[in-house]
PDB file of C-alpha atoms in Angstrom:
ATOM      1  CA  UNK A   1       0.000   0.000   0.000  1.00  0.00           C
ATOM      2  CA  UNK A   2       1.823   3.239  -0.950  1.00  0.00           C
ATOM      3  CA  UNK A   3       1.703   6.427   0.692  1.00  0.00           C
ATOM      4  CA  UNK A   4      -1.394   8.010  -0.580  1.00  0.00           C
ATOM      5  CA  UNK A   5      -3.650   4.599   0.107  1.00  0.00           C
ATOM      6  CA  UNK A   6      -2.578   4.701   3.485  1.00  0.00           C
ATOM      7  CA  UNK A   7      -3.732   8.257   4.581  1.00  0.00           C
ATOM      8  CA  UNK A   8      -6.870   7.372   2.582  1.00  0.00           C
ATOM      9  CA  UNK A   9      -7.557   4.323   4.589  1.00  0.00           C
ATOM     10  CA  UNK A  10      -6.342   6.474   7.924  1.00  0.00           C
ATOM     11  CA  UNK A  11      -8.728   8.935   6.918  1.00  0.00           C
ATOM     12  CA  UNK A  12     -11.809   6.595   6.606  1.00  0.00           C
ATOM     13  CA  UNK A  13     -10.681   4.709   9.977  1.00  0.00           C
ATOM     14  CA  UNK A  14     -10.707   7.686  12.001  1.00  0.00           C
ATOM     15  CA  UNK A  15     -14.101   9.614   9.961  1.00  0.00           C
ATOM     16  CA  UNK A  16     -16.110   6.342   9.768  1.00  0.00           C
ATOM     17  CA  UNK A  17     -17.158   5.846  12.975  1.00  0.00           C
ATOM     18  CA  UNK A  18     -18.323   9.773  13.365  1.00  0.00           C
ATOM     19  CA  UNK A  19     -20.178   9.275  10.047  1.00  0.00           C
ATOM     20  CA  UNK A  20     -22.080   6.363  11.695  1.00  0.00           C
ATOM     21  CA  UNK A  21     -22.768   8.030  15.011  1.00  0.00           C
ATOM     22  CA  UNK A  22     -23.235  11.780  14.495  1.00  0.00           C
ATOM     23  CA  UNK A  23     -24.545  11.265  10.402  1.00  0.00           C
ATOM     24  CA  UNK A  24     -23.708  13.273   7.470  1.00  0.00           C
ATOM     25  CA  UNK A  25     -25.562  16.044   8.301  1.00  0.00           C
ATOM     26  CA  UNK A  26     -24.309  16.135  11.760  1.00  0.00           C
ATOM     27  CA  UNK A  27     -20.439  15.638  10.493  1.00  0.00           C
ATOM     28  CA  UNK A  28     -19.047  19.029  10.100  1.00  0.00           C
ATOM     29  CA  UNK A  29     -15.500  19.706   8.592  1.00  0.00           C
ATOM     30  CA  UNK A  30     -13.822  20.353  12.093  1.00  0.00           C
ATOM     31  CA  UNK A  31     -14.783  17.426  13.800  1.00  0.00           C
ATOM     32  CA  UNK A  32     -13.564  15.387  10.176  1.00  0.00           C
ATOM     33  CA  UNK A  33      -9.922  17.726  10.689  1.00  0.00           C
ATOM     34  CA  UNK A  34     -10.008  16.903  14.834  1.00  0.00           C
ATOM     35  CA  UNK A  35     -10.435  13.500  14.425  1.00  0.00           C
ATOM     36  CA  UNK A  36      -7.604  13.240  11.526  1.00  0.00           C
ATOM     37  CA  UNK A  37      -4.931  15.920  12.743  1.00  0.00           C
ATOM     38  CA  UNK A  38      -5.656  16.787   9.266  1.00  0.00           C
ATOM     39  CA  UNK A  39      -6.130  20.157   7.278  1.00  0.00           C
ATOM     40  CA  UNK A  40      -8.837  20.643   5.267  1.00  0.00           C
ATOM     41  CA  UNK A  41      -6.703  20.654   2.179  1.00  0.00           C
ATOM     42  CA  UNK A  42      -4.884  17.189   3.011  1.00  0.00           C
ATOM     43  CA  UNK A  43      -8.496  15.368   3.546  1.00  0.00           C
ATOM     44  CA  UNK A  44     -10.184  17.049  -0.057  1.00  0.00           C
ATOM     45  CA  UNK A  45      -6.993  16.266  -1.573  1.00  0.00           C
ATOM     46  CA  UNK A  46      -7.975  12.802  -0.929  1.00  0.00           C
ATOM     47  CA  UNK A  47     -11.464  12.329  -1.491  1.00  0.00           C
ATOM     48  CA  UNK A  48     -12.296  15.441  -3.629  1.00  0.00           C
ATOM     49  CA  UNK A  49     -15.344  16.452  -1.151  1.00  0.00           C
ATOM     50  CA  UNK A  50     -17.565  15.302   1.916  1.00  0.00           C
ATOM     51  CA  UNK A  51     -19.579  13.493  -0.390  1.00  0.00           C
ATOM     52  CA  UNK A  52     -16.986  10.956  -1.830  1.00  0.00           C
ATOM     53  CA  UNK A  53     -15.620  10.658   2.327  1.00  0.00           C
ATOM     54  CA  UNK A  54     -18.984   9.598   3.080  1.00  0.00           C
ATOM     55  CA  UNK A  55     -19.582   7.389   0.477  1.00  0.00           C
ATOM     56  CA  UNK A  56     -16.392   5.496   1.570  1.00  0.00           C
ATOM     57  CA  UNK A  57     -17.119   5.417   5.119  1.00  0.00           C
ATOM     58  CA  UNK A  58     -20.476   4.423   4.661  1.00  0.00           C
ATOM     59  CA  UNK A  59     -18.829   1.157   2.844  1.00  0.00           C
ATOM     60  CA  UNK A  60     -16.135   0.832   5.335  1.00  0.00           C
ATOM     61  CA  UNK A  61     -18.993   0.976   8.497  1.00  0.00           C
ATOM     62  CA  UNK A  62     -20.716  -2.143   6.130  1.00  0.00           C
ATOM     63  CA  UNK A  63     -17.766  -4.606   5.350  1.00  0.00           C
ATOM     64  CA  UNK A  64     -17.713  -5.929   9.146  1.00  0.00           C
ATOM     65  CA  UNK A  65     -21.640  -6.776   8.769  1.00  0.00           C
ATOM     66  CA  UNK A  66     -20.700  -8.424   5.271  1.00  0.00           C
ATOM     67  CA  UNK A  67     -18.235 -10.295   6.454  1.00  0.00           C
ATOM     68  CA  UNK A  68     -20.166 -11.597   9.170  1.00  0.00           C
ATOM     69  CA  UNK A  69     -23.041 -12.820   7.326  1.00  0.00           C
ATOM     70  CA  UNK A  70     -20.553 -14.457   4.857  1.00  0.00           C
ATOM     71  CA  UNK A  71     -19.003 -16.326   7.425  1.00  0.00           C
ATOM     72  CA  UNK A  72     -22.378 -17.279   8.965  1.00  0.00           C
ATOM     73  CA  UNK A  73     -23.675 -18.597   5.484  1.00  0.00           C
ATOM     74  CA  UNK A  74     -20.739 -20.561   5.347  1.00  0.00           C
ATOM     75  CA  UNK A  75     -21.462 -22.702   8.482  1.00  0.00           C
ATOM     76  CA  UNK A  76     -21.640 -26.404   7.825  1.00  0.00           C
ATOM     77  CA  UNK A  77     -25.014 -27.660   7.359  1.00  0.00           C
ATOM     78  CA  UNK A  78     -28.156 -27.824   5.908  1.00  0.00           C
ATOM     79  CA  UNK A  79     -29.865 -24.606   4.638  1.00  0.00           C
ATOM     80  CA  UNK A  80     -31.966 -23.686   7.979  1.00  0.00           C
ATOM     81  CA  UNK A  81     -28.680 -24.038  10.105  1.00  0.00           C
ATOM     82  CA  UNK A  82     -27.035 -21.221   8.248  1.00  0.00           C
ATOM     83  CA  UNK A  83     -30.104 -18.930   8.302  1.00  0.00           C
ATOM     84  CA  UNK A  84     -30.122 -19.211  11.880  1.00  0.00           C
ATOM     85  CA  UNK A  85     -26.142 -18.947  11.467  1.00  0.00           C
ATOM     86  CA  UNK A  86     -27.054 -15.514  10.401  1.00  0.00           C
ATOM     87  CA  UNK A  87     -29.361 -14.924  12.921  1.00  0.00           C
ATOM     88  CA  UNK A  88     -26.802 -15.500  15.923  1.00  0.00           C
ATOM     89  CA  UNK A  89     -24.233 -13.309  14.328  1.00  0.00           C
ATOM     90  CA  UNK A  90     -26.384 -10.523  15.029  1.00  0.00           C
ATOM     91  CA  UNK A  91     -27.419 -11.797  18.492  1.00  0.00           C
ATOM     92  CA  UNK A  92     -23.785 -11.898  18.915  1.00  0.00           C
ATOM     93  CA  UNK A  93     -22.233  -8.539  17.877  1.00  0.00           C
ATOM     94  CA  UNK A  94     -25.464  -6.261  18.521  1.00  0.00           C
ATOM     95  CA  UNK A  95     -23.772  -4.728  21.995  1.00  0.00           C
ATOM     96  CA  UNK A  96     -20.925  -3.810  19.912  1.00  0.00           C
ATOM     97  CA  UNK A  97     -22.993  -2.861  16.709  1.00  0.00           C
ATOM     98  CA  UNK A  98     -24.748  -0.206  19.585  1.00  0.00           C
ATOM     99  CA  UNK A  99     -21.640   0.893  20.786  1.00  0.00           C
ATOM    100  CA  UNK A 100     -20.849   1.752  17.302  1.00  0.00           C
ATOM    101  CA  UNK A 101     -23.715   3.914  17.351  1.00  0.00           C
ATOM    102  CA  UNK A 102     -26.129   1.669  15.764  1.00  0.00           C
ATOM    103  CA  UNK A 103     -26.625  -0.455  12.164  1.00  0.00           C
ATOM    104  CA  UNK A 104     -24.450   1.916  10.059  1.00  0.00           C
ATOM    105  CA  UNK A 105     -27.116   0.623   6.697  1.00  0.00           C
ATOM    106  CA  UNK A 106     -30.312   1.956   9.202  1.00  0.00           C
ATOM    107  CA  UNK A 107     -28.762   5.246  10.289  1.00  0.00           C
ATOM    108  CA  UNK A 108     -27.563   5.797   6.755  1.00  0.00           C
ATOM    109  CA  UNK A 109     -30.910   4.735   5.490  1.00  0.00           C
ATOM    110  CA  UNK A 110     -32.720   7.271   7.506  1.00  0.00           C
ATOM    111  CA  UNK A 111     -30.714  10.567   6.847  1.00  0.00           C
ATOM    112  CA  UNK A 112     -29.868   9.911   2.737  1.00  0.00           C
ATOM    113  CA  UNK A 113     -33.875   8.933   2.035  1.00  0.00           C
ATOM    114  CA  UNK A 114     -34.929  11.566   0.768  1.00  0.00           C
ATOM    115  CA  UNK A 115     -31.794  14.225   0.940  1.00  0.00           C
ATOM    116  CA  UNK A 116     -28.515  12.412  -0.038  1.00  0.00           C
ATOM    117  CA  UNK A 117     -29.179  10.347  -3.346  1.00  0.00           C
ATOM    118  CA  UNK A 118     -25.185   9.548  -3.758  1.00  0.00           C
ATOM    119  CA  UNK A 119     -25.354   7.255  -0.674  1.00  0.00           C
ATOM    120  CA  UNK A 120     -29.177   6.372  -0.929  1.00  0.00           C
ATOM    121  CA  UNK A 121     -28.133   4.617  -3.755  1.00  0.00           C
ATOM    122  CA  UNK A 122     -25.289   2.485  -1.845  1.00  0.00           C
ATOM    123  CA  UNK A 123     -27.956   1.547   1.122  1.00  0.00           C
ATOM    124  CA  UNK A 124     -29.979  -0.189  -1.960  1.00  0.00           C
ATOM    125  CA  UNK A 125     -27.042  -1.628  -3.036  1.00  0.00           C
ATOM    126  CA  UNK A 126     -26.222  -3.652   0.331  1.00  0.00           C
ATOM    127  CA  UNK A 127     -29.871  -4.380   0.918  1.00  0.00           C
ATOM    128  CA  UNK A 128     -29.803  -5.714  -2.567  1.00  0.00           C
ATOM    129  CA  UNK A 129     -27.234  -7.951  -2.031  1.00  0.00           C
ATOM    130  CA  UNK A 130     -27.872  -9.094   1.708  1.00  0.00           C
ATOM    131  CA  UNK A 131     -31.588 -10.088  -0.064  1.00  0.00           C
ATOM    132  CA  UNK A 132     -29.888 -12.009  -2.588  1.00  0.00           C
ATOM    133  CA  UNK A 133     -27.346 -14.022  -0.336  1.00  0.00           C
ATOM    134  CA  UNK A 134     -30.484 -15.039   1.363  1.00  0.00           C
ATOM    135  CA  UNK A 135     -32.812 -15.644  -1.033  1.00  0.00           C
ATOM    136  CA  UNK A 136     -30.512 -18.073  -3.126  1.00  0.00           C
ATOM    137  CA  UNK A 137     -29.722 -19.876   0.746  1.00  0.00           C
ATOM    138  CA  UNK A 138     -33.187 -20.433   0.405  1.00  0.00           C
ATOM    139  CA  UNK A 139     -33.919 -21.107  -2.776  1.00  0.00           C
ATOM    140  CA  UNK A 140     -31.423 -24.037  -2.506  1.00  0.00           C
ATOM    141  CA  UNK A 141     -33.157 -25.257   0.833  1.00  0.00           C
ATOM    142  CA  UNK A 142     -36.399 -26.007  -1.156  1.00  0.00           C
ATOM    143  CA  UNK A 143     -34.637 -27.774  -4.332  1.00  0.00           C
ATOM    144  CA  UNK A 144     -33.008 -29.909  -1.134  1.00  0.00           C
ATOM    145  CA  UNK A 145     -36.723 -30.648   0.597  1.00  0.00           C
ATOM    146  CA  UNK A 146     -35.465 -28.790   3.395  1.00  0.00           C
ATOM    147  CA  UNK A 147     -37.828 -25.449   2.706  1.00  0.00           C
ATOM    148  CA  UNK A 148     -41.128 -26.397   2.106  1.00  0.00           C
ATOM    149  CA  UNK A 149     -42.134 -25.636  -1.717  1.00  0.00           C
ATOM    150  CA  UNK A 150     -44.437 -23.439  -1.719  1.00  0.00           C
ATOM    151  CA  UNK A 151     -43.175 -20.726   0.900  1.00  0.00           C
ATOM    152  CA  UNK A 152     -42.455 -17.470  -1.059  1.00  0.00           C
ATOM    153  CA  UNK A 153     -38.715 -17.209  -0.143  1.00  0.00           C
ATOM    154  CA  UNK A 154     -38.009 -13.604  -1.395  1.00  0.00           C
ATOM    155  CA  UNK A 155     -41.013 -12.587   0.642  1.00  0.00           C
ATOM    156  CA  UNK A 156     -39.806 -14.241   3.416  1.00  0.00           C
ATOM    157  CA  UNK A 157     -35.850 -12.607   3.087  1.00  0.00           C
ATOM    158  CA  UNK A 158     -37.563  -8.770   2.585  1.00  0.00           C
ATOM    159  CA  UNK A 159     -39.756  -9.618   5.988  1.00  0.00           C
ATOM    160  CA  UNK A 160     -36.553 -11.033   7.911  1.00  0.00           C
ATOM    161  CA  UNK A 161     -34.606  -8.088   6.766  1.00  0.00           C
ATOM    162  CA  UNK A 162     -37.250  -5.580   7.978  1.00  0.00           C
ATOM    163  CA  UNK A 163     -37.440  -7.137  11.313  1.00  0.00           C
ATOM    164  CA  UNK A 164     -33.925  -7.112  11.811  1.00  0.00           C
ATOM    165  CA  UNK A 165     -33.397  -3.586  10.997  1.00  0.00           C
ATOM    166  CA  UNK A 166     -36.401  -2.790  12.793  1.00  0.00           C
ATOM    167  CA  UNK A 167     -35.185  -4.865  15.724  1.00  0.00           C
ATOM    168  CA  UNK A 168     -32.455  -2.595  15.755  1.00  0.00           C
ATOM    169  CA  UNK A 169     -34.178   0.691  15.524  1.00  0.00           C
ATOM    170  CA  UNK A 170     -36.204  -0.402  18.637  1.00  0.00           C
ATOM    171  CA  UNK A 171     -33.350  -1.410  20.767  1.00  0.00           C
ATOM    172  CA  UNK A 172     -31.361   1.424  19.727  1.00  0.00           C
ATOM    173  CA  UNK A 173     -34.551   4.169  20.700  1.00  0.00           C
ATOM    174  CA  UNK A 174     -35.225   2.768  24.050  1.00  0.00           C
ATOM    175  CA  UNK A 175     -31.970   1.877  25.156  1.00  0.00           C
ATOM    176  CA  UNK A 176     -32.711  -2.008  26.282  1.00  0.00           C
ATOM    177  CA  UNK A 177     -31.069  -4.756  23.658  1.00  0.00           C
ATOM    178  CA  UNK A 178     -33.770  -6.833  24.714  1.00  0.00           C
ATOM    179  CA  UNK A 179     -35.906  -5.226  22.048  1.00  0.00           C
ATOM    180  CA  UNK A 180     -33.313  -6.781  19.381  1.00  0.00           C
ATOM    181  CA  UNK A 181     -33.629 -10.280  20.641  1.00  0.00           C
ATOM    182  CA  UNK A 182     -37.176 -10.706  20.891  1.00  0.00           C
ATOM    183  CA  UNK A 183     -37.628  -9.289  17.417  1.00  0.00           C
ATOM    184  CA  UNK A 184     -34.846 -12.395  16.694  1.00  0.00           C
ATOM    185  CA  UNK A 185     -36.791 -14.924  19.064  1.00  0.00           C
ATOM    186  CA  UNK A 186     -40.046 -14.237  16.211  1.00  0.00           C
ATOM    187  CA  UNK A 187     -37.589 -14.332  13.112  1.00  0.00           C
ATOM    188  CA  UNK A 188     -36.586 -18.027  14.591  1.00  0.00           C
ATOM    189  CA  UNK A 189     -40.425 -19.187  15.652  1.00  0.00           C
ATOM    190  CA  UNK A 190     -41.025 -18.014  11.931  1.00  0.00           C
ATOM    191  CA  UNK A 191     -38.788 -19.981  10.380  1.00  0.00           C
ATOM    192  CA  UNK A 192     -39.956 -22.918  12.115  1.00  0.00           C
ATOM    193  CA  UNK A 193     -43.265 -22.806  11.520  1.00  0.00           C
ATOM    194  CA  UNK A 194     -43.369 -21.507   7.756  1.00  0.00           C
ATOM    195  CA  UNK A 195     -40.238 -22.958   6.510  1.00  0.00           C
ATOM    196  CA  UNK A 196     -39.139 -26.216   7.961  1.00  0.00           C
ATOM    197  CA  UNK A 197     -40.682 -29.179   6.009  1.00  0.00           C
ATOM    198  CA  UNK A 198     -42.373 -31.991   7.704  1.00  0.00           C
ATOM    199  CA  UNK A 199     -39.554 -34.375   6.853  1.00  0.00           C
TER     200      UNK A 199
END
């Protein structure tokens, strides 16, 4: 990694997180140059404008949840052990996740809907691909006979997705995690009672 990659990737390290917590809006120039040690000059001279910073800290604040649901759908077994793989990662890292200061796709989500196309665009993106990863785990559960034929499984990904982000909005506004793993309890009920065949 030459020189100039490396203050780039310093510069996301050290903006991402304030992106995430305080949102675009709420990120002003001197809290990006505090953070960094960095003049305004230095940080434009690397990413051309606050836009282009967000958009890669927005992607940089994702990659950890990527990974995570990668490694989840990679877990041995048949197709409803991985789902609930997936399920546990969040169970698992939503205490750090708050620390963080919450889902960096829902706080992005919220602010660029109807004011910041540029990263609106990249939240579709990720949901996009987080609906396929699970759709096609599903999809290959019912050519298996371990889905039951008939469930709609891209219905069934867009509702799991909107309860987990939800999940997280509602633990996140009233302060109690518990809110999270209930929501995660009813995802796992779900899958039990519309997905697993009788086998």
């Amino acid at each position: 990694m030459n020189k100039a990659a490396r203050t780039r990737q310093y510069i996301i390290e050290q903006v991402a997180p304030i992106f995430n917590r305080q949102g675009y809006a709420g990120t002003a120039l001197s809290d990006i140059e505090i953070a960094t040690g960095l003049t305004k000059g230095a940080i434009y001279g690397n990413f051309g404008n606050k836009d282009a910073l967000a958009i890669a800290c927005f992607e940089h604040n994702i990659v950890p949840l990527q990974k995570g649901l990668i490694r989840a759908l990679a877990t041995p077994g048949p197709c409803l052990v991985k789902l609930k793989a997936s399920l546990d990662f969040y169970r698992d890292h939503y205490e750090t996740v708050a620390k963080q200061g919450g889902c960096p796709l829902l706080n992005t989500s919220v602010e660029a809907d109807d004011t910041l196309p540029f990263l609106k665009e990249r939240v579709q993106e990720s949901i996009l691909s987080w609906q396929k990863e699970l759709t096609a785990l599903l999809n290959a559960g019912q050519e298996k006979n371990e889905i039951r034929k008939e469930a709609d499984t891209k219905q069934f990904v867009i509702s799991i997705i909107a309860m987990i982000e939800g999940g997280i909005l509602l633990a996140k506004a009233m302060n109690q995690a518990n809110y999270f793993y209930r929501v995660l309890d009813t995802i796992e009920w779900t899958i039990e009672r519309d997905l697993r065949t009788s086998k």
